[in-house]
Coordinates of C-alpha atoms (C1' of nucleotides) in Angstrom, one line a residue:
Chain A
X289 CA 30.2 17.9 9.9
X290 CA 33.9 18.7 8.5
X291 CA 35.4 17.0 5.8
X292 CA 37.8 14.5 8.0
X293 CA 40.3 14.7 5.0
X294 CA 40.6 18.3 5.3
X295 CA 40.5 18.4 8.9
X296 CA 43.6 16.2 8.5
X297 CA 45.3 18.0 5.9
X298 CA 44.8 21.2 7.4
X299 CA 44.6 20.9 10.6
X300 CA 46.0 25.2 11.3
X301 CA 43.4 26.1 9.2
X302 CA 40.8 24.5 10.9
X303 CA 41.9 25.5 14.2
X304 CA 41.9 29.1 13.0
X305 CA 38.6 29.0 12.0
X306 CA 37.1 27.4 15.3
X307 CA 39.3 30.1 17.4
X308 CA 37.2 32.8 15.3
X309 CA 34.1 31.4 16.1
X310 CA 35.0 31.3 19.7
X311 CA 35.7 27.7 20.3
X312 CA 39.4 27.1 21.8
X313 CA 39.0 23.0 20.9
X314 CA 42.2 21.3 20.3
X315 CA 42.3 19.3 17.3
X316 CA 44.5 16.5 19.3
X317 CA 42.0 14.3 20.4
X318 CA 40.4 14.4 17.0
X319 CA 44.5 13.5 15.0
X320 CA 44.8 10.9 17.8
X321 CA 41.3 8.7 16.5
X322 CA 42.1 9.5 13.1
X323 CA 45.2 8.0 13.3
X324 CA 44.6 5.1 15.1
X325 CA 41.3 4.5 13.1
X326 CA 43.7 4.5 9.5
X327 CA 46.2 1.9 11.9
X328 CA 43.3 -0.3 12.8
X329 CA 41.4 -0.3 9.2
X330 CA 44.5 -1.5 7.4
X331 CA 45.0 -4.2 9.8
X332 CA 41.5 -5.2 9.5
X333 CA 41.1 -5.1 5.9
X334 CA 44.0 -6.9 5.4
X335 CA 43.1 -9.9 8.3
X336 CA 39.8 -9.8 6.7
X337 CA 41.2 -10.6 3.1
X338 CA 43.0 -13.2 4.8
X339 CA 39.7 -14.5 6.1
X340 CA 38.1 -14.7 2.9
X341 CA 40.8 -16.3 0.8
X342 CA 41.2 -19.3 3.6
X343 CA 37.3 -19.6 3.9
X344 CA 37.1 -20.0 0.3
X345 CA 39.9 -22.4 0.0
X346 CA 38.1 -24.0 2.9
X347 CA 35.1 -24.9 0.7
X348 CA 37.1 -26.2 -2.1
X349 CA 38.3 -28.6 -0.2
X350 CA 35.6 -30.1 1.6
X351 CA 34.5 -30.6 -2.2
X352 CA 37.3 -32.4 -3.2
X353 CA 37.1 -34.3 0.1
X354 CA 39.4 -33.4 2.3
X355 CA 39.4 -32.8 6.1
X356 CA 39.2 -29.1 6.7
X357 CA 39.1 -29.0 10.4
X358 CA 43.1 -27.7 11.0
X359 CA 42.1 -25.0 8.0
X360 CA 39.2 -23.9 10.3
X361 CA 40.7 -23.9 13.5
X362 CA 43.7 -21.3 11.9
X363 CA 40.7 -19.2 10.4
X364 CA 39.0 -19.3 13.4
X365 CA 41.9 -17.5 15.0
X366 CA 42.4 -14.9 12.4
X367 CA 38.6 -14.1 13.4
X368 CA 39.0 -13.7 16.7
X369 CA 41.7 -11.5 15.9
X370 CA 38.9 -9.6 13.7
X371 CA 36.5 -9.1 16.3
X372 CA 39.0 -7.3 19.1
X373 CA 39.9 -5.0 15.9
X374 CA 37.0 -4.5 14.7
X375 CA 35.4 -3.9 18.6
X376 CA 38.5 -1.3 18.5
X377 CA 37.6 0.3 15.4
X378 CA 34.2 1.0 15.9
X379 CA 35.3 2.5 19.4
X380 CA 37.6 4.7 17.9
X381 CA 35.2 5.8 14.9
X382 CA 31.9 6.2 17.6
X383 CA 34.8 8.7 19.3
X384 CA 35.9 10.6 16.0
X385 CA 32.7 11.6 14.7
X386 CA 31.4 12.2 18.1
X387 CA 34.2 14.6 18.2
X388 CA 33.7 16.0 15.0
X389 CA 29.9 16.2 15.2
X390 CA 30.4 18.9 18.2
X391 CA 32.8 20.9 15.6
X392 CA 30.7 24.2 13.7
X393 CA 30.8 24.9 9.7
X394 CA 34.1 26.7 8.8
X395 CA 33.2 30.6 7.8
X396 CA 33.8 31.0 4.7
X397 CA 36.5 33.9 3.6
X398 CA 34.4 36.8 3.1
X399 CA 32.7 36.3 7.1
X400 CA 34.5 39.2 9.2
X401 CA 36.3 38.2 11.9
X402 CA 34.4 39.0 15.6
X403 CA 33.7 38.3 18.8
X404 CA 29.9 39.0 18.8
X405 CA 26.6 40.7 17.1
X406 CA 28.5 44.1 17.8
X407 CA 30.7 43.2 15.4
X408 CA 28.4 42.2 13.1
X409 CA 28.7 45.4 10.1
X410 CA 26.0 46.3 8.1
X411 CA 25.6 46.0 4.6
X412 CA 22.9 47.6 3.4
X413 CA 20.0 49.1 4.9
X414 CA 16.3 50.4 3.0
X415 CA 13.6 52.5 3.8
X416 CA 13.4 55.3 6.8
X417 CA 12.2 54.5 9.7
X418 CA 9.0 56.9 10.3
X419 CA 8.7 59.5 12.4
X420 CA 6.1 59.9 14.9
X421 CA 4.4 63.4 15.9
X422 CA 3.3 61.0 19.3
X423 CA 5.2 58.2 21.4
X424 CA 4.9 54.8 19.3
X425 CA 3.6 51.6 22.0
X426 CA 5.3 48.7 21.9
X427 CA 3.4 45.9 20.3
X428 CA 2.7 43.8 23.7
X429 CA 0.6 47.0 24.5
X430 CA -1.0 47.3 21.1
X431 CA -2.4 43.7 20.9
X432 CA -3.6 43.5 24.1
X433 CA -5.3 46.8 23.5
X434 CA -7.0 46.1 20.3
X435 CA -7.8 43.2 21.3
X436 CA -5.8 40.8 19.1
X437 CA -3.1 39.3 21.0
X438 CA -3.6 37.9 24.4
X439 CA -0.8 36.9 26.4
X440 CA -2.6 36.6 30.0
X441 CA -4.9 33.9 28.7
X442 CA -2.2 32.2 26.9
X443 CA -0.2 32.4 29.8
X444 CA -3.6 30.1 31.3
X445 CA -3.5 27.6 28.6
X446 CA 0.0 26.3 28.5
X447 CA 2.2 29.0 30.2
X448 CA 4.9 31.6 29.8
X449 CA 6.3 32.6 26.0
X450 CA 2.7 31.8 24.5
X451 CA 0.4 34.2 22.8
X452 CA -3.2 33.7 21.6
X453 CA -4.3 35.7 17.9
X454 CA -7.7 36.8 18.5
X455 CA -10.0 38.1 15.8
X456 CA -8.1 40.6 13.3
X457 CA -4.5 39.4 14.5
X458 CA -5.7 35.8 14.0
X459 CA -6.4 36.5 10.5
X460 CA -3.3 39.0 10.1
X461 CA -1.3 36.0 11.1
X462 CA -3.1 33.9 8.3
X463 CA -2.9 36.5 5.7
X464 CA 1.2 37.2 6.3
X465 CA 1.5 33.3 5.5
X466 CA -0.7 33.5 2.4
X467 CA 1.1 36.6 1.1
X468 CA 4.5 35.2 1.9
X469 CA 3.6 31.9 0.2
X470 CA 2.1 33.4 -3.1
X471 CA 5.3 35.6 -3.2
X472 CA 7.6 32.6 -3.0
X473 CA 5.6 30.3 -5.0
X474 CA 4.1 32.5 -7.6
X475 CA 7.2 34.8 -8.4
X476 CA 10.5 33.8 -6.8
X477 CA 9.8 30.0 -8.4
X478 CA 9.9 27.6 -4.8
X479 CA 8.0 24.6 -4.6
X480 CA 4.8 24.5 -1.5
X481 CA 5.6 21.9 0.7
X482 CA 3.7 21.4 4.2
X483 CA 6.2 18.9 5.8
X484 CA 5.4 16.9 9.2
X485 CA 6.0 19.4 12.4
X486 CA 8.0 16.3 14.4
X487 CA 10.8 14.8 13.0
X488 CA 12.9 11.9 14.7
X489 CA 16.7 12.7 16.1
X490 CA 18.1 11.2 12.4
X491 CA 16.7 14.1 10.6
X492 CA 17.7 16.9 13.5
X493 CA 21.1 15.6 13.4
X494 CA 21.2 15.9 9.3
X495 CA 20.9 19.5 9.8
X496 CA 22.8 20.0 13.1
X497 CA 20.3 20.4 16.2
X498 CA 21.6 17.2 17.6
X499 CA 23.8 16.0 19.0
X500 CA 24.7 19.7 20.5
X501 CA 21.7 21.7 21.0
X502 CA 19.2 19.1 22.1
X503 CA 18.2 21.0 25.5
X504 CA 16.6 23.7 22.9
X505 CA 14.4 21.4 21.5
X506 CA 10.8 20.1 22.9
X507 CA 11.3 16.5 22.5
X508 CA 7.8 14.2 21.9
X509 CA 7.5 11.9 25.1
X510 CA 7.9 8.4 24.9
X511 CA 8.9 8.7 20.9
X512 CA 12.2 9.6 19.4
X513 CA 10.3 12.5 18.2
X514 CA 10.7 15.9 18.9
X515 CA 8.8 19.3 17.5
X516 CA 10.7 21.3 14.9
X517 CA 12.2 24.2 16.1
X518 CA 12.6 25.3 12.0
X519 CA 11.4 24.4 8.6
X520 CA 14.7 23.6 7.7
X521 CA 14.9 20.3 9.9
X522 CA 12.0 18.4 7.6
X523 CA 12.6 20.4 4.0
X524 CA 16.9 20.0 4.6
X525 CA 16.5 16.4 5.2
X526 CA 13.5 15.7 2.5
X527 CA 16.9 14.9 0.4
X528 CA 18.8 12.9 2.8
X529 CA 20.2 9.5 1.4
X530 CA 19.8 10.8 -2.1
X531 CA 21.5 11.3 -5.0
X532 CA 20.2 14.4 -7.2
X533 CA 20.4 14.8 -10.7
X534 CA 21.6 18.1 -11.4
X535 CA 19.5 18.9 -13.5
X536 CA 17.1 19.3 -10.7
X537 CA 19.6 21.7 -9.3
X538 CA 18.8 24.4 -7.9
X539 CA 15.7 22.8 -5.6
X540 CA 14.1 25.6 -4.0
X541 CA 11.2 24.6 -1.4
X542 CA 9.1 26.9 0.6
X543 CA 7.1 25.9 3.1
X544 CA 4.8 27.4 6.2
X545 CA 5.0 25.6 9.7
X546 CA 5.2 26.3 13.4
X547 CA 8.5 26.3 15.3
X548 CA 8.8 25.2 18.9
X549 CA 11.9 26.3 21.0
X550 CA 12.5 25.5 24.2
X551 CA 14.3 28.8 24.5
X552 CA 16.4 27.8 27.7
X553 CA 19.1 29.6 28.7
X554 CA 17.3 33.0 27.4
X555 CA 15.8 33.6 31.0
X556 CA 15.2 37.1 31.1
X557 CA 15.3 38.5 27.8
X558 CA 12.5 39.4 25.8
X559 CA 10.1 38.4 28.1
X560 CA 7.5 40.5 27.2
X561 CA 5.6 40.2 23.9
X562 CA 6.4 38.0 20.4
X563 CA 9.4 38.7 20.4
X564 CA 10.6 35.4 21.6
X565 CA 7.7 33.0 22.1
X566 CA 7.8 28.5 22.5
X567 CA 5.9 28.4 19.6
X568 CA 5.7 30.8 16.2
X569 CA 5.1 30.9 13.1
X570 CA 7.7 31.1 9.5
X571 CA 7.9 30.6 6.4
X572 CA 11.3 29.2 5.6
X573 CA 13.2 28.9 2.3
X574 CA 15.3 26.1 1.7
X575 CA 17.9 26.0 -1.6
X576 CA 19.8 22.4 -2.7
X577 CA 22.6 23.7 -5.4
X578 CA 26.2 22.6 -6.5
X579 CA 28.9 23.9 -4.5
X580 CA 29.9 26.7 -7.8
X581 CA 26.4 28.4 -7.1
X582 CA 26.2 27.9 -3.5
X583 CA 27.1 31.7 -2.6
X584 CA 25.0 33.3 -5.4
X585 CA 22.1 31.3 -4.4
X586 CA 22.8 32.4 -1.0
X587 CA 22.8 36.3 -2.2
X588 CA 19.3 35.4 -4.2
X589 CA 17.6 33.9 -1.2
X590 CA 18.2 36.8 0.9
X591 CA 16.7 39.1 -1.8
X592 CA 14.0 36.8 -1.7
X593 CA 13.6 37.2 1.9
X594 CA 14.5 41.2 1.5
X595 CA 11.3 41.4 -0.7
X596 CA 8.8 40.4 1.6
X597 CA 9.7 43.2 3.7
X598 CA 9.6 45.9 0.4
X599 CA 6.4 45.1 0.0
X600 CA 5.0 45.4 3.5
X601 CA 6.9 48.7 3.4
X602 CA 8.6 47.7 6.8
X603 CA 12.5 49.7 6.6
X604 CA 15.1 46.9 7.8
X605 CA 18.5 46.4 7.2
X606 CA 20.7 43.7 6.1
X607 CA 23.9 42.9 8.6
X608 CA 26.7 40.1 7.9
X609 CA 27.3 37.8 10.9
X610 CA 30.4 37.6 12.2
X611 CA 32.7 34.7 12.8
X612 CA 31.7 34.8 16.5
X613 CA 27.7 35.1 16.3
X614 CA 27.5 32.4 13.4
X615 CA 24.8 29.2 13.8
X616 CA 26.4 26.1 13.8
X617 CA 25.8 24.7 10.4
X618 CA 26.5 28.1 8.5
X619 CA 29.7 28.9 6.5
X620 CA 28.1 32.8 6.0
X621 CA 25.2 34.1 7.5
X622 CA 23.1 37.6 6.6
X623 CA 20.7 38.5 9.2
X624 CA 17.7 40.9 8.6
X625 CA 16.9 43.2 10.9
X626 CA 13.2 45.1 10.5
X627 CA 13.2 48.4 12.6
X628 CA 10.5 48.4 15.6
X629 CA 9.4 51.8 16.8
X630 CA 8.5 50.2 19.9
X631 CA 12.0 49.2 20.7
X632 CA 13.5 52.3 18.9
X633 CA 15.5 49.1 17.4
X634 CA 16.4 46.9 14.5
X635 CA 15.4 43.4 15.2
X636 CA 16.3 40.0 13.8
X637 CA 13.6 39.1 11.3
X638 CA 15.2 36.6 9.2
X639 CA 18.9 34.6 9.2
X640 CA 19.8 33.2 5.8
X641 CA 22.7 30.9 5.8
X642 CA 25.0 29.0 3.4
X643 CA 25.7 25.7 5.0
X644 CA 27.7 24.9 2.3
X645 CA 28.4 20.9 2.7
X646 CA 27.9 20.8 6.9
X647 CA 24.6 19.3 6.2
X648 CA 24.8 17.7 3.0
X649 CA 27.5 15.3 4.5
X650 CA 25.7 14.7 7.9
X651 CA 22.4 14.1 6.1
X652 CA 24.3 12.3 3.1
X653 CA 22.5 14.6 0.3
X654 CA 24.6 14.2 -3.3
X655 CA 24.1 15.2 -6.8
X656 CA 25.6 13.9 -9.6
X657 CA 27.2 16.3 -11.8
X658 CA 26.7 14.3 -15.1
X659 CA 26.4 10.4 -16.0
X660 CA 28.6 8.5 -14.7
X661 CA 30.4 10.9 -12.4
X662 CA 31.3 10.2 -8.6
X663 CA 28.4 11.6 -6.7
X664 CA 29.1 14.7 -5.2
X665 CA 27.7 16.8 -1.9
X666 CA 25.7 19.3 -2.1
X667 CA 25.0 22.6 -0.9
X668 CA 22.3 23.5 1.5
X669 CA 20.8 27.0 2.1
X670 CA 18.2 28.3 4.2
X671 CA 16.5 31.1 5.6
X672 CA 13.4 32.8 7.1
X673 CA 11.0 34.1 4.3
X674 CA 10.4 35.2 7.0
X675 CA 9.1 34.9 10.6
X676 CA 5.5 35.5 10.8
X677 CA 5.0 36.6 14.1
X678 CA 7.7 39.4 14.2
X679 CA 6.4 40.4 10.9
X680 CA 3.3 41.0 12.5
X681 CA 4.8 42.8 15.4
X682 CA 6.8 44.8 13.0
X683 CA 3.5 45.8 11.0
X684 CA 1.7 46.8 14.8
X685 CA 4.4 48.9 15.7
X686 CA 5.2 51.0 12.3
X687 CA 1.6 51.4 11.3
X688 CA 0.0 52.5 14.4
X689 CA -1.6 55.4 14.7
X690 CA -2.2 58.3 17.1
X691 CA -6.0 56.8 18.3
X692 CA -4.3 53.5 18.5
X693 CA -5.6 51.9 15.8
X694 CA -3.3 50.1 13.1
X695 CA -3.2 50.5 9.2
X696 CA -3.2 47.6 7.1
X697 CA -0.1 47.7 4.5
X698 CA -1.5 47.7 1.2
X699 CA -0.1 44.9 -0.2
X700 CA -1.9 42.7 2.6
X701 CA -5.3 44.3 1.9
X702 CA -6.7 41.6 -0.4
X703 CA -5.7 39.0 1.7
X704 CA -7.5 40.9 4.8
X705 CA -10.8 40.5 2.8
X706 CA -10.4 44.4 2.0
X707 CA -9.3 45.5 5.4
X708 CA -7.3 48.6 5.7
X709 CA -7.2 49.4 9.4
X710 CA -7.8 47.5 12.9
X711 CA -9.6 49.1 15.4
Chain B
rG24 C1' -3.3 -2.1 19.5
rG25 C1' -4.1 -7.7 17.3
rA26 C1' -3.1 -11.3 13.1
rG27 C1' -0.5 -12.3 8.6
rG28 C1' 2.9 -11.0 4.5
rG29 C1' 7.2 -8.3 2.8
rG30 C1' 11.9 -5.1 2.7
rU31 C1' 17.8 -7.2 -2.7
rG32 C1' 21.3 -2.4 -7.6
rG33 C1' 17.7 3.7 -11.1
rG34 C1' 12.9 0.4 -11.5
rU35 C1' 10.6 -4.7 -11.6
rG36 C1' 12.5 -9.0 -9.6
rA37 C1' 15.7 -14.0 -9.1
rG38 C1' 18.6 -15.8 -5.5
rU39 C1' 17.7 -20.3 1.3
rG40 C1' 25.1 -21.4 3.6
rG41 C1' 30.5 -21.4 -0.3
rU42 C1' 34.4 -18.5 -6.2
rU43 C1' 27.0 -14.2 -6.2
rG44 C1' 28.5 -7.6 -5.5
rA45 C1' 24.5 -10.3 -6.8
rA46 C1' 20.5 -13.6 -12.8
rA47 C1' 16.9 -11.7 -16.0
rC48 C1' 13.9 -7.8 -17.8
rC49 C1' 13.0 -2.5 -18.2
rG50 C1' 15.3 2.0 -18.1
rC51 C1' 20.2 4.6 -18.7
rC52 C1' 25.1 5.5 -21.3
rG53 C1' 28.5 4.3 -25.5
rG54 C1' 29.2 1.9 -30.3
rU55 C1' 27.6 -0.7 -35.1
rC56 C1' 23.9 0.0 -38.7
rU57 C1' 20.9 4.5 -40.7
rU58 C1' 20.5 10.7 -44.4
rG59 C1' 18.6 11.1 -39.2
rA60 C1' 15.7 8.5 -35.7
rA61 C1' 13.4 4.0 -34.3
rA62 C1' 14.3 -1.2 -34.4
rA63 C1' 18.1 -4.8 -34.1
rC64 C1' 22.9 -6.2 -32.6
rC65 C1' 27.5 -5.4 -29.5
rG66 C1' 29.5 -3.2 -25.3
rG67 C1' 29.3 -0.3 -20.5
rA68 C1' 27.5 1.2 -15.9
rA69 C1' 25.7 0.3 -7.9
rA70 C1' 27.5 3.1 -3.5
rG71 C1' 31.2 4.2 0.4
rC72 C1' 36.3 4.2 2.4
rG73 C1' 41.4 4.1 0.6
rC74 C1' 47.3 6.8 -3.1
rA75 C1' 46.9 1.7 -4.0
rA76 C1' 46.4 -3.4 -3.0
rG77 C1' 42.0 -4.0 -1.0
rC78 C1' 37.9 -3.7 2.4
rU79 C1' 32.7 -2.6 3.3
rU80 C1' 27.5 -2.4 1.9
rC81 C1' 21.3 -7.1 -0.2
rG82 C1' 16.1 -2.2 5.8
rC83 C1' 19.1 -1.4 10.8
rG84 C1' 21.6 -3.8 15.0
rG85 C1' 23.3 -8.2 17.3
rG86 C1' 24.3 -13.6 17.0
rU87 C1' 25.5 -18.7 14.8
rU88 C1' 29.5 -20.4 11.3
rC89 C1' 35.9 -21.5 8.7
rG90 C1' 32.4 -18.7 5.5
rA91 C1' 25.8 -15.2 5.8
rA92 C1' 21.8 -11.6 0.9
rU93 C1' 20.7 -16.8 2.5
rC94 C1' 20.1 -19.6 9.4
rC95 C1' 18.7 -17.3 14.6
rC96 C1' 17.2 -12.9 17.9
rG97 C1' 15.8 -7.7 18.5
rC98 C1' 14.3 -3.1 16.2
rC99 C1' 12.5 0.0 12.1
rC100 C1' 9.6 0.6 7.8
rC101 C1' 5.9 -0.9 4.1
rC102 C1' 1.4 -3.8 2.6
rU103 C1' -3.3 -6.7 3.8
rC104 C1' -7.2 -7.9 7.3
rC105 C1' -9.5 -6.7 12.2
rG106 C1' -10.0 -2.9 16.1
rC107 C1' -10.0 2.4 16.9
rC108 C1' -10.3 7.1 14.9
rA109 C1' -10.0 12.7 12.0

RNA sequence: GGAGGGGUGGGUGAGUGGUUGAAACCGCCGGUCUUGAAAACCGGAAAGCGCAAGCUUCGCGGGUUCGAAUCCCGCCCCCUCCGCCA
């Protein structure tokens, strides 16, 4: 959510930055509550210090043993009064932060101004993609061949945008999580944590899911629970209601878990394969830091991510969302893209975002920047460390071979029990 | 799922209708003392909104009342016992 004192303050600027990120609201409606809501919470303040004083002078007397009934009656009134007011304000409040809860993160400076991911530039890019003396398969023919992915059967069990991992693919899948894990854990200094896979509708609208994007959630029938579509949901909202110390700062938490998405209004694209599947696997990074580290944390994470990618020798490159192709929550977002063969493509493979305060004022997470001080939001990053199933894609398609088979990238060896090729 | 108990400030915990936003203790911060520390003593400090006056907050929501941490209703969470289960 916005800061409603900015959004008052500077209202131009706000609209600005909602016009870049292709949303023509008008700020009216939203001046309009805030208005009336300031009107209305003077007025109640002020009848309800009126209320106190007489109630209390009420008591006094009926000590010194007087007949208070006139006293009551006119106090009685002034809470009447109260209860329209106050039946008002909440009205008028429910309305404001239902407006502003629809409103994105602001981009911050540096984001380029654009329409879409065409306008997304590119900031860096490593390794070459290899060149093939045959014509590279795309991965959903690779699986199936080798036998390690199985989409028909899938298809069986539960239904369209489902894959079973069969034999060398299942444990490919286990050994990217391990490697990715000991990476983050052992060398880039985040804490494990396996959090819950449902979370109720507080915590998805702490990071931003709800109220707006519900229809791309699976929600958990009859409960107000609903599968998470990210790490970030649970490890985001781990802090909610809290105050940090700040000497904590930065948290950074790691953790591997499924993802369900609903996926609708995708119909029709990337149908075929892992590409985009219900249910998949990522590791996720999430940073908690003070507003002065925020964007250097955010640079750190995406090395973080960058690495995992170095040392499966997989060439990507790095590209700087645009205004228009932004996530809700983020104020600055750096995709990674991993090249597939198959696709003759780049391919998202990881988003790491800034979310600056967006979250940390839905979900109420503050630090304190030294005894005594006011408590302060905080910053919130996250990002894919990264997604397990397109990593494994990636790996299919850029180490196949001309027979068919696959090589196993070195680095993932000793977690493949010594494997070096499948099939 | 059934029965019972409980949710108060950073922690423990008092408070069952009136000036209690909340005792006490622990912890924390500042000071005195000390070469320094400890101990002792003195003092300070909850959060939110607001320029401020002030208002709100004792799990959450509603109700009773002139007035609710305190009474009533609903919900959530925790604990104990039973049932079930990995």
């Amino acid at each position: 959510m916005l800061d409603p004192t900015f959004v008052r303050e500077n209202p131009e600027a706000v609209e600005t930055a909602l016009r870049n990120r292709g949303m023509d609201a008008s700020l009216e409606p939203v001046q309009a509550h805030d208005r009336r809501r300031r009107e209305l919470l003077v007025e109640v303040e002020d009848l309800r210090r009126q209320r106190k004083e007489a109630s209390k002078s009420i008591g006094e007397r009926i000590k010194a043993g007087e007949d208070p009934a006139k006293a009551k009656d006119e106090v009685r009134q002034i809470g009447d009064r109260i209860t329209t007011l106050e039946q008002e304000l909440n009205d008028v409040e429910q309305q404001l932060t239902d407006q502003l809860s629809t409103f994105p993160n602001l981009p911050d400076e540096s984001v380029p101004v654009g329409k879409s991911e065409e306008d997304n530039p590119v900031t860096r890019t490593w390794g070459e993609p290899r060149s093939f003396d045959f014509e590279p398969k795309a991965h959903w023919d690779l699986g199936p061949e080798l036998g390690i992915i199985d989409f028909e059967r899938a298809t069986k069990l539960t239904g369209a945008r489902f894959a079973v991992m069969m034999g060398a693919g299942a444990r490919l899948e286990r050994a990217l999580i391990q490697f990715m894990l000991d990476m983050h854990t052992g060398e880039h200094g985040y804490t494990e944590v396996l959090p819950p896979f449902m979370v109720n509708g507080n915590s998805l609208y702490g990071t931003g899911q709800l109220p707006k994007f519900e229809e791309d959630l699976f929600k958990v029938h009859p409960h107000d629970f609903y599968l998470i579509p990210t790490a970030e949901v649970p490890l985001t909202n781990l802090h909610s209601d809290e105050i940090l110390d700040v000497e904590q700062l930065p948290i950074s938490y790691t953790a591997y878990t499924p993802c369900f998405r609903s996926e609708a209004g995708s119909y029709g694209k990337d149908v075929r394969g892992l590409i985009r599947q219900h249910q998949f696997d990522k590791v996720e990074l999430v940073h908690f830091t003070t507003p002065e580290q925020s964007y250097e944390q955010l640079e750190k994470l995406t090395s973080h991510a960058e690495e995992v990618l170095k040392r499966l020798e997989l060439p990507y490159r790095v590209v700087t969302l645009c205004t228009g192709d932004m996530g809700f929550g983020a104020a600055k977002t750096y995709d990674i893209e991993v090249w597939l063969p198959g696709q003759q493509a780049y391919r998202e493979i990881s988003s790491c975002s800034n979310c600056t305060d967006f979250q940390a004022r839905r979900a109420k997470i503050r630090y304190r920047a030294e005894k005594g001080a006011k408590p302060r939001l905080a910053h919130t990053l996250n990002g894919s460390g990264l997604a397990v199933g397109r990593t494994l894609l990636a790996i299919l398609e850029n180490f196949q071979q001309a027979d068919g088979s696959v090589v196993i990238p070195e680095a993932l060896r000793p977690y493949m029990g010594g494997m070096e090729r499948i099939g």
